[in-house]
XYZ file of C-alpha atoms in Angstrom:
524
model
C 47.208 247.307 188.120
C 46.578 248.694 191.514
C 43.098 248.395 190.972
C 42.943 244.961 189.358
C 44.977 244.171 193.147
C 42.864 246.411 195.760
C 39.569 245.678 193.745
C 38.645 242.323 195.826
C 39.159 243.791 199.243
C 36.489 247.235 198.620
C 35.352 249.368 195.529
C 37.257 251.656 193.207
C 36.457 254.201 191.136
C 38.811 254.915 188.479
C 38.707 258.052 186.681
C 39.966 258.787 183.063
C 39.875 262.238 182.067
C 38.925 260.609 178.426
C 38.509 257.165 177.267
C 40.298 254.668 179.071
C 42.959 253.841 176.263
C 43.779 257.643 175.721
C 47.294 257.053 177.682
C 51.177 256.869 177.513
C 51.121 253.334 177.853
C 48.700 253.089 174.922
C 51.436 254.770 172.643
C 54.777 252.758 174.440
C 56.188 251.546 171.149
C 59.398 249.601 172.291
C 58.756 247.325 175.306
C 59.470 246.429 179.132
C 62.840 246.414 180.037
C 63.550 242.920 182.431
C 66.247 240.719 182.546
C 65.472 236.992 181.089
C 68.785 236.383 179.057
C 71.178 233.501 180.244
C 73.757 236.057 179.211
C 72.436 239.068 181.165
C 71.993 239.761 185.045
C 70.337 242.060 187.924
C 73.654 243.613 188.245
C 74.366 244.666 184.715
C 70.725 246.173 183.758
C 71.335 248.049 187.931
C 74.609 249.677 186.248
C 72.773 250.268 183.074
C 70.496 252.223 184.861
C 72.681 254.469 186.782
C 74.868 255.073 184.014
C 71.469 256.854 182.391
C 70.327 258.538 185.839
C 74.262 260.433 185.717
C 74.493 259.765 189.489
C 71.023 260.832 190.824
C 69.662 257.113 190.703
C 68.179 256.144 194.285
C 70.060 252.925 194.737
C 68.054 250.727 196.695
C 64.922 251.444 194.693
C 67.204 250.813 191.106
C 67.609 246.958 192.731
C 64.013 246.676 193.790
C 62.953 247.376 190.199
C 64.666 245.660 188.556
C 64.997 242.385 190.750
C 61.222 242.618 190.634
C 60.500 242.769 186.712
C 60.573 239.183 185.896
C 58.031 238.639 188.244
C 55.684 241.699 186.652
C 56.537 240.330 183.989
C 55.197 236.790 183.839
C 52.137 238.741 185.911
C 51.420 240.214 182.655
C 51.328 236.840 180.971
C 48.883 235.731 183.278
C 46.639 237.980 182.509
C 46.460 237.627 178.548
C 49.420 239.502 177.778
C 50.871 238.174 174.479
C 54.644 239.174 174.342
C 56.959 238.144 171.301
C 58.484 234.918 171.596
C 61.767 233.190 169.881
C 62.501 229.764 168.661
C 60.459 227.446 166.859
C 58.731 226.311 170.198
C 58.209 229.516 171.113
C 59.037 228.715 174.578
C 61.727 231.871 175.358
C 60.581 235.904 175.353
C 62.153 237.340 172.500
C 64.036 240.178 174.112
C 65.115 243.572 172.397
C 67.219 245.966 172.562
C 67.403 249.617 172.902
C 70.201 252.816 174.246
C 71.937 252.427 176.821
C 71.420 249.093 177.612
C 74.251 246.750 177.554
C 72.390 243.833 176.553
C 69.353 242.244 174.823
C 66.529 242.895 177.596
C 63.699 244.514 175.758
C 60.251 242.123 176.617
C 57.424 243.189 173.470
C 54.916 242.575 171.423
C 55.703 243.869 168.382
C 56.282 247.862 168.601
C 52.529 247.929 170.290
C 53.930 246.606 173.639
C 51.737 249.430 175.636
C 48.480 248.428 173.545
C 48.924 244.783 173.976
C 49.120 245.977 178.052
C 46.601 247.904 178.502
C 44.356 246.441 176.401
C 44.685 243.098 178.920
C 44.552 245.477 181.974
C 41.460 247.222 180.516
C 39.738 243.488 179.676
C 40.305 242.264 183.345
C 39.443 245.682 184.682
C 35.831 245.861 183.196
C 34.505 242.535 183.993
C 35.486 243.201 187.524
C 32.186 243.770 189.663
C 34.263 246.125 192.530
C 35.598 248.509 189.752
C 33.667 251.764 188.137
C 34.991 253.199 185.472
C 34.679 257.162 184.734
C 35.922 257.630 181.437
C 35.815 261.396 180.296
C 35.775 262.860 183.666
C 39.188 265.113 185.026
C 39.800 266.031 188.099
C 39.732 269.489 189.406
C 41.700 268.841 192.763
C 42.332 266.955 195.182
C 40.344 266.896 198.319
C 42.168 267.521 201.990
C 41.842 267.915 205.363
C 43.628 270.494 207.116
C 46.080 269.731 209.981
C 46.426 272.965 212.513
C 49.332 272.669 214.418
C 50.645 276.021 216.874
C 53.600 276.200 218.115
C 53.744 279.390 220.827
C 52.173 282.634 218.820
C 52.767 280.852 215.586
C 49.789 278.658 214.038
C 50.881 276.565 210.190
C 48.527 274.686 208.385
C 49.370 271.752 206.561
C 47.657 269.828 204.185
C 48.114 266.641 205.554
C 45.207 263.957 204.651
C 43.792 263.297 201.272
C 40.053 262.061 201.412
C 39.216 262.338 197.193
C 39.165 264.718 194.682
C 36.852 266.865 193.148
C 35.898 265.492 189.411
C 33.812 267.346 186.483
C 32.103 265.256 183.959
C 33.549 266.418 180.591
C 29.454 266.516 178.663
C 27.353 268.116 181.505
C 30.243 270.249 182.929
C 28.855 269.225 186.539
C 31.701 268.561 189.531
C 30.638 266.230 191.303
C 32.457 264.718 194.599
C 34.441 261.388 194.891
C 35.137 260.475 198.496
C 38.175 257.399 199.353
C 39.934 256.700 202.362
C 42.461 256.199 199.379
C 43.880 257.719 196.470
C 45.894 256.870 194.267
C 47.900 259.200 191.698
C 48.669 257.317 187.756
C 47.868 260.595 185.809
C 50.761 260.114 183.734
C 53.564 263.047 182.617
C 53.251 266.247 181.213
C 54.487 266.640 177.683
C 51.858 268.965 176.545
C 53.608 271.456 178.154
C 55.465 271.728 175.211
C 54.767 273.134 172.052
C 56.129 269.796 170.145
C 55.748 266.691 172.449
C 55.228 262.650 171.576
C 52.459 262.175 174.372
C 48.565 262.376 173.499
C 46.493 265.200 174.434
C 46.107 264.120 177.705
C 49.539 264.455 179.448
C 49.241 268.369 180.959
C 50.487 266.820 184.384
C 47.625 266.846 186.059
C 48.797 264.697 189.157
C 51.881 266.987 189.964
C 49.894 269.662 189.649
C 47.060 268.661 191.931
C 49.455 267.149 193.961
C 51.592 270.326 194.774
C 49.057 272.629 194.875
C 47.789 270.119 198.412
C 50.764 270.729 199.953
C 53.369 266.804 198.315
C 57.108 267.170 197.678
C 58.125 267.676 194.339
C 61.239 266.535 192.943
C 63.213 266.792 189.730
C 61.309 268.442 187.116
C 64.144 270.038 185.372
C 64.887 266.702 184.015
C 62.835 266.419 180.846
C 63.590 263.549 178.675
C 63.442 264.647 174.959
C 62.332 261.631 172.924
C 65.417 261.717 169.954
C 63.074 260.475 167.098
C 59.745 261.519 166.046
C 57.908 261.687 162.893
C 58.614 265.087 161.183
C 55.646 265.299 158.570
C 53.517 268.403 158.878
C 50.413 265.674 158.633
C 51.706 263.668 161.524
C 50.999 264.758 165.112
C 52.727 262.540 168.572
C 53.905 259.760 165.983
C 57.105 257.965 168.140
C 59.643 256.091 165.978
C 60.723 253.801 168.855
C 63.792 253.769 170.137
C 64.079 249.498 169.614
C 64.731 250.455 165.721
C 67.939 251.941 166.627
C 68.171 248.644 168.906
C 67.631 246.955 165.634
C 70.304 248.591 163.416
C 69.167 251.875 162.523
C 71.596 254.751 161.479
C 71.430 258.031 161.950
C 72.316 260.350 159.508
C 72.605 264.236 158.254
C 70.665 265.622 154.863
C 73.885 264.760 152.884
C 73.354 261.103 154.493
C 76.223 261.175 157.334
C 76.320 259.259 160.106
C 77.375 261.776 162.928
C 76.494 259.964 166.002
C 79.987 259.230 166.548
C 81.272 262.907 166.637
C 79.049 262.930 170.069
C 80.121 259.209 171.290
C 81.622 255.916 171.472
C 78.032 254.292 171.721
C 76.830 255.441 168.651
C 73.216 255.289 167.471
C 72.869 253.128 171.037
C 73.807 256.175 172.907
C 71.413 257.235 176.007
C 68.384 259.282 174.961
C 70.321 262.866 176.285
C 73.324 262.267 174.431
C 71.327 261.629 170.968
C 68.627 264.220 171.681
C 71.404 267.280 172.333
C 73.385 265.839 169.061
C 70.137 266.436 167.028
C 69.571 269.830 168.058
C 73.514 270.690 168.070
C 72.789 269.378 164.005
C 70.196 270.928 163.133
C 71.397 273.877 165.100
C 74.725 273.912 162.510
C 72.223 272.933 159.337
C 69.451 275.220 159.919
C 67.619 272.090 158.604
C 64.212 271.335 159.687
C 64.920 267.219 160.855
C 67.700 265.154 160.347
C 67.066 261.134 159.267
C 66.511 257.662 160.873
C 67.623 255.168 158.326
C 66.885 251.317 158.419
C 66.790 250.578 155.061
C 69.618 248.284 154.533
C 68.256 245.501 157.197
C 65.960 243.124 154.891
C 62.573 244.202 154.188
C 60.511 241.230 155.571
C 62.934 241.916 159.259
C 61.718 245.393 159.275
C 57.800 244.895 158.585
C 57.726 241.656 161.291
C 59.906 243.680 163.925
C 57.895 246.649 163.424
C 54.599 246.556 161.755
C 53.032 249.669 163.063
C 55.622 251.876 162.457
C 55.884 250.613 159.152
C 52.046 250.977 158.784
C 52.220 254.593 159.927
C 55.102 255.729 158.251
C 52.864 254.826 154.883
C 50.073 256.539 155.130
C 52.618 259.284 154.729
C 54.777 258.286 152.208
C 57.727 256.756 153.699
C 58.298 253.313 152.730
C 61.251 252.619 156.101
C 62.646 249.619 154.137
C 63.614 251.689 151.110
C 63.940 255.243 152.459
C 65.021 257.030 156.162
C 62.529 258.372 158.081
C 62.541 261.895 158.608
C 63.139 262.906 162.821
C 63.289 265.456 165.233
C 63.462 265.795 169.215
C 60.177 265.963 170.899
C 59.062 266.278 175.227
C 59.074 262.463 175.741
C 58.638 261.646 179.470
C 59.020 263.651 182.931
C 61.997 261.873 185.062
C 60.759 264.304 187.936
C 57.124 264.201 189.755
C 55.635 263.571 193.051
C 57.828 262.045 195.608
C 57.029 259.260 196.740
C 59.230 256.500 199.245
C 59.739 252.964 198.227
C 55.339 251.504 198.299
C 54.224 254.710 196.234
C 53.109 256.643 199.112
C 53.682 260.714 198.958
C 54.136 262.943 201.766
C 50.277 263.196 202.234
C 48.660 261.063 204.466
C 46.231 258.530 201.864
C 47.999 259.776 198.962
C 49.774 257.497 196.515
C 51.112 258.125 193.740
C 52.732 255.719 190.536
C 54.183 255.916 187.026
C 55.228 259.304 185.108
C 53.424 261.221 187.810
C 55.926 260.074 190.829
C 59.132 260.651 191.623
C 61.005 257.104 192.890
C 64.141 257.660 192.571
C 63.707 255.033 189.769
C 65.330 257.341 186.827
C 67.569 259.867 188.359
C 68.728 262.556 185.849
C 67.725 260.336 183.238
C 65.273 257.442 182.238
C 66.963 254.606 180.496
C 64.888 253.260 177.712
C 61.867 250.874 178.929
C 62.354 251.514 182.482
C 59.035 253.777 182.491
C 56.361 250.608 182.474
C 58.532 248.433 184.569
C 58.717 250.849 187.027
C 54.284 251.187 185.944
C 54.021 247.354 187.218
C 56.697 247.480 190.073
C 55.337 250.340 192.285
C 51.926 249.205 191.234
C 52.292 246.294 193.197
C 53.809 248.159 196.145
C 50.857 250.680 196.563
C 48.440 247.538 196.469
C 50.863 245.933 198.932
C 51.059 248.515 201.193
C 47.777 249.924 200.866
C 46.238 245.819 201.660
C 48.851 245.985 205.002
C 46.992 249.166 206.042
C 43.892 248.449 205.448
C 44.088 244.755 207.272
C 46.232 247.081 210.762
C 43.407 249.394 211.204
C 39.729 248.035 209.289
C 37.874 249.356 206.224
C 38.145 253.502 207.031
C 34.733 255.139 206.655
C 34.127 257.318 203.766
C 34.169 261.101 205.522
C 31.519 263.354 204.381
C 32.802 265.708 202.096
C 31.656 269.091 201.296
C 30.559 269.554 197.447
C 31.958 271.777 194.662
C 31.087 275.903 195.866
C 31.220 277.991 192.453
C 29.343 280.815 194.053
C 30.204 284.027 192.597
C 31.368 283.056 189.451
C 29.806 282.943 186.121
C 29.944 281.209 182.778
C 33.083 282.051 180.523
C 32.662 284.879 177.914
C 36.350 285.005 177.090
C 37.935 281.960 176.368
C 40.372 283.165 174.060
C 42.434 283.595 176.830
C 42.728 279.764 177.550
C 43.657 279.357 174.308
C 46.259 282.228 174.217
C 47.585 280.831 177.027
C 47.560 277.148 176.019
C 49.516 278.299 173.409
C 51.733 280.485 175.075
C 52.926 278.751 177.275
C 53.969 275.304 175.243
C 56.119 278.041 173.238
C 58.037 279.927 175.886
C 58.672 276.066 177.130
C 59.747 275.049 174.262
C 62.422 278.270 173.135
C 63.587 278.549 176.812
C 63.134 276.041 178.667
C 64.205 272.889 175.991
C 66.679 270.557 175.174
C 69.801 273.475 175.561
C 68.693 276.032 178.537
C 70.758 278.996 179.692
C 70.288 281.586 182.930
C 68.510 284.362 180.169
C 66.248 281.794 178.970
C 65.022 280.457 182.199
C 64.754 284.400 183.449
C 62.600 285.279 180.533
C 60.143 281.850 181.029
C 60.094 282.770 184.865
C 58.967 286.359 184.302
C 56.403 285.119 181.624
C 55.071 281.922 183.456
C 54.620 284.615 186.493
C 52.717 287.237 184.840
C 50.979 284.387 182.596
C 50.034 282.721 186.103
C 48.578 285.825 187.564
C 45.673 285.797 184.231
C 45.312 282.200 185.080
C 44.445 282.865 189.145
C 42.265 285.133 188.274
C 39.958 283.720 185.839
C 39.870 280.647 187.787
C 38.338 282.364 190.627
C 36.017 284.339 188.672
C 34.545 281.531 185.909
C 32.737 278.486 185.604
C 35.583 275.565 185.655
C 35.644 274.114 181.998
C 38.290 270.874 180.850
C 40.421 273.347 178.585
C 40.818 275.805 182.019
C 41.405 273.100 184.458
C 44.157 272.286 181.664
C 46.223 274.836 181.346
C 45.886 275.745 184.912
C 48.253 272.413 184.992
C 50.017 272.890 182.874
C 50.733 276.621 183.615
C 52.037 274.686 187.323
C 54.406 272.420 186.423
C 55.550 274.501 183.303
C 56.705 277.070 186.903
C 57.822 273.978 188.706
C 60.051 272.681 185.668
C 62.048 276.762 185.378
C 61.845 277.104 189.292
C 64.360 273.517 189.199
C 66.350 274.126 186.216
C 66.935 278.119 187.288
C 68.318 275.682 190.714
C 70.212 273.818 189.163
C 73.645 275.028 188.146
C 74.968 272.520 186.443
C 74.573 270.378 183.637
C 73.555 266.749 184.654
C 71.489 264.150 182.064
C 68.807 265.750 180.993
C 69.458 269.224 182.171
C 71.710 271.282 180.008
C 72.778 275.025 180.794
C 75.157 276.532 178.484
C 76.613 278.885 181.739
C 77.560 275.381 183.190
C 78.367 272.255 180.736
C 79.914 270.813 183.852
C 78.608 268.029 186.102
C 79.095 269.010 189.091
C 79.338 266.450 192.172
C 80.492 268.146 195.251
C 78.140 270.515 194.950
C 74.789 269.371 193.025
C 75.117 265.511 193.385
C 71.587 265.794 195.167
C 68.119 265.916 194.430
C 65.649 269.277 193.576
C 63.149 269.185 195.852
C 60.071 271.443 195.893
C 56.824 271.923 198.090
C 54.480 274.362 198.223
C 54.468 277.227 200.925
C 51.483 277.716 203.314
C 50.889 280.763 205.010
C 49.001 279.793 208.377
């Protein structure tokens, strides 16, 4: 969306690490939260978002995003997105409900909303003469210019201006220099930091890691959202059972068929994701079972097939008929609520560097994201960033692209020990799942900190001695993000939203109603 809005005013290089459709957006099932019903209001949507965020949302940001939602939805419709309609004439949007929402406000395209939105936008991108799409390219690092500041006898270096990125082409392994007066990170989340995730393989926290290494501020990385209901099957990989299934009346039950959510929340099965994920985690630890079950079989079969065609078809592939039997589900890492800190226009604290979507920390989600607010945030901030860039261009004129140094791999050699990379991947994801998962403790976090420090030293040594390859780049990034998650989680001595520590089970507004902010220290 950002590319489309700025492309009439300059050329755009759109870099994507695999195919353009490989993204969390493409897998988003539920929809986009926005106020369209007469019984709903902006105030109600704001209050639901604040309640989910558990005291850490930026109220001004929440109000802006919520109020801009309808305009961004209409913009998508104008671009060809086909949302479900209601009424005989199809003159209104069909609105679903998900956990944490007090009204029906989820605009959706069956249970494949993200795919529908992404396809419409990609169709526009591929037709635009000023946008060049670089598929199967992965960014290695941002390129920055240093500003050296001398105070007395001390000279400090701060990476102040972003000038582009070094990018490797997957097939040839050639690293090219992409120079640009404006760089925007829309690199998604970091679910692959964890052993079990609903995310695709691309979600390795690249934007967060690159921005942090360049000196940008990051925040609230302890707030990793675990989606309560991912399909549990030995042959299934990363398949999410949308929150909208519970919104349509599905009930969580244990192996004996007992509904259990009333034990944990007055909202029962429509409680927010953090509550439901911890409830399932508790039930599994109590029973020793591998999964709990999500049951919507009491609804008419034709309604289930019409509302959830993708989920119904996918479950059938694994021998599960959701119109007749419950679905085995487990929690899995799903969404990063923290990220690169931005202002209301999507600007980071590095000049000419913007961040939007899951890689950003805008202040909307606080300690826990409300269901279907993610695509909403991405749309609103893509628009805000585009407006900011165009205003900057209008004020300053077109900026000349500065010549930048080529990638330097002198002194490196081809790796003959890729086992270090594959072992590192597996070790990080397991330690994060076991020690920094849904429920944490000081002891677990300290174990994780010691281990990730050792792994980071190994990766650092390997990175500077061997030529870069995509798997090494992603390993380096998940290690960086894992270290930041551990650091943020260890710092917060309370339980709030998605962060639950056994030593500090209560929320502490007096001392901890604030963001956890981290910035890399540079040595001048």
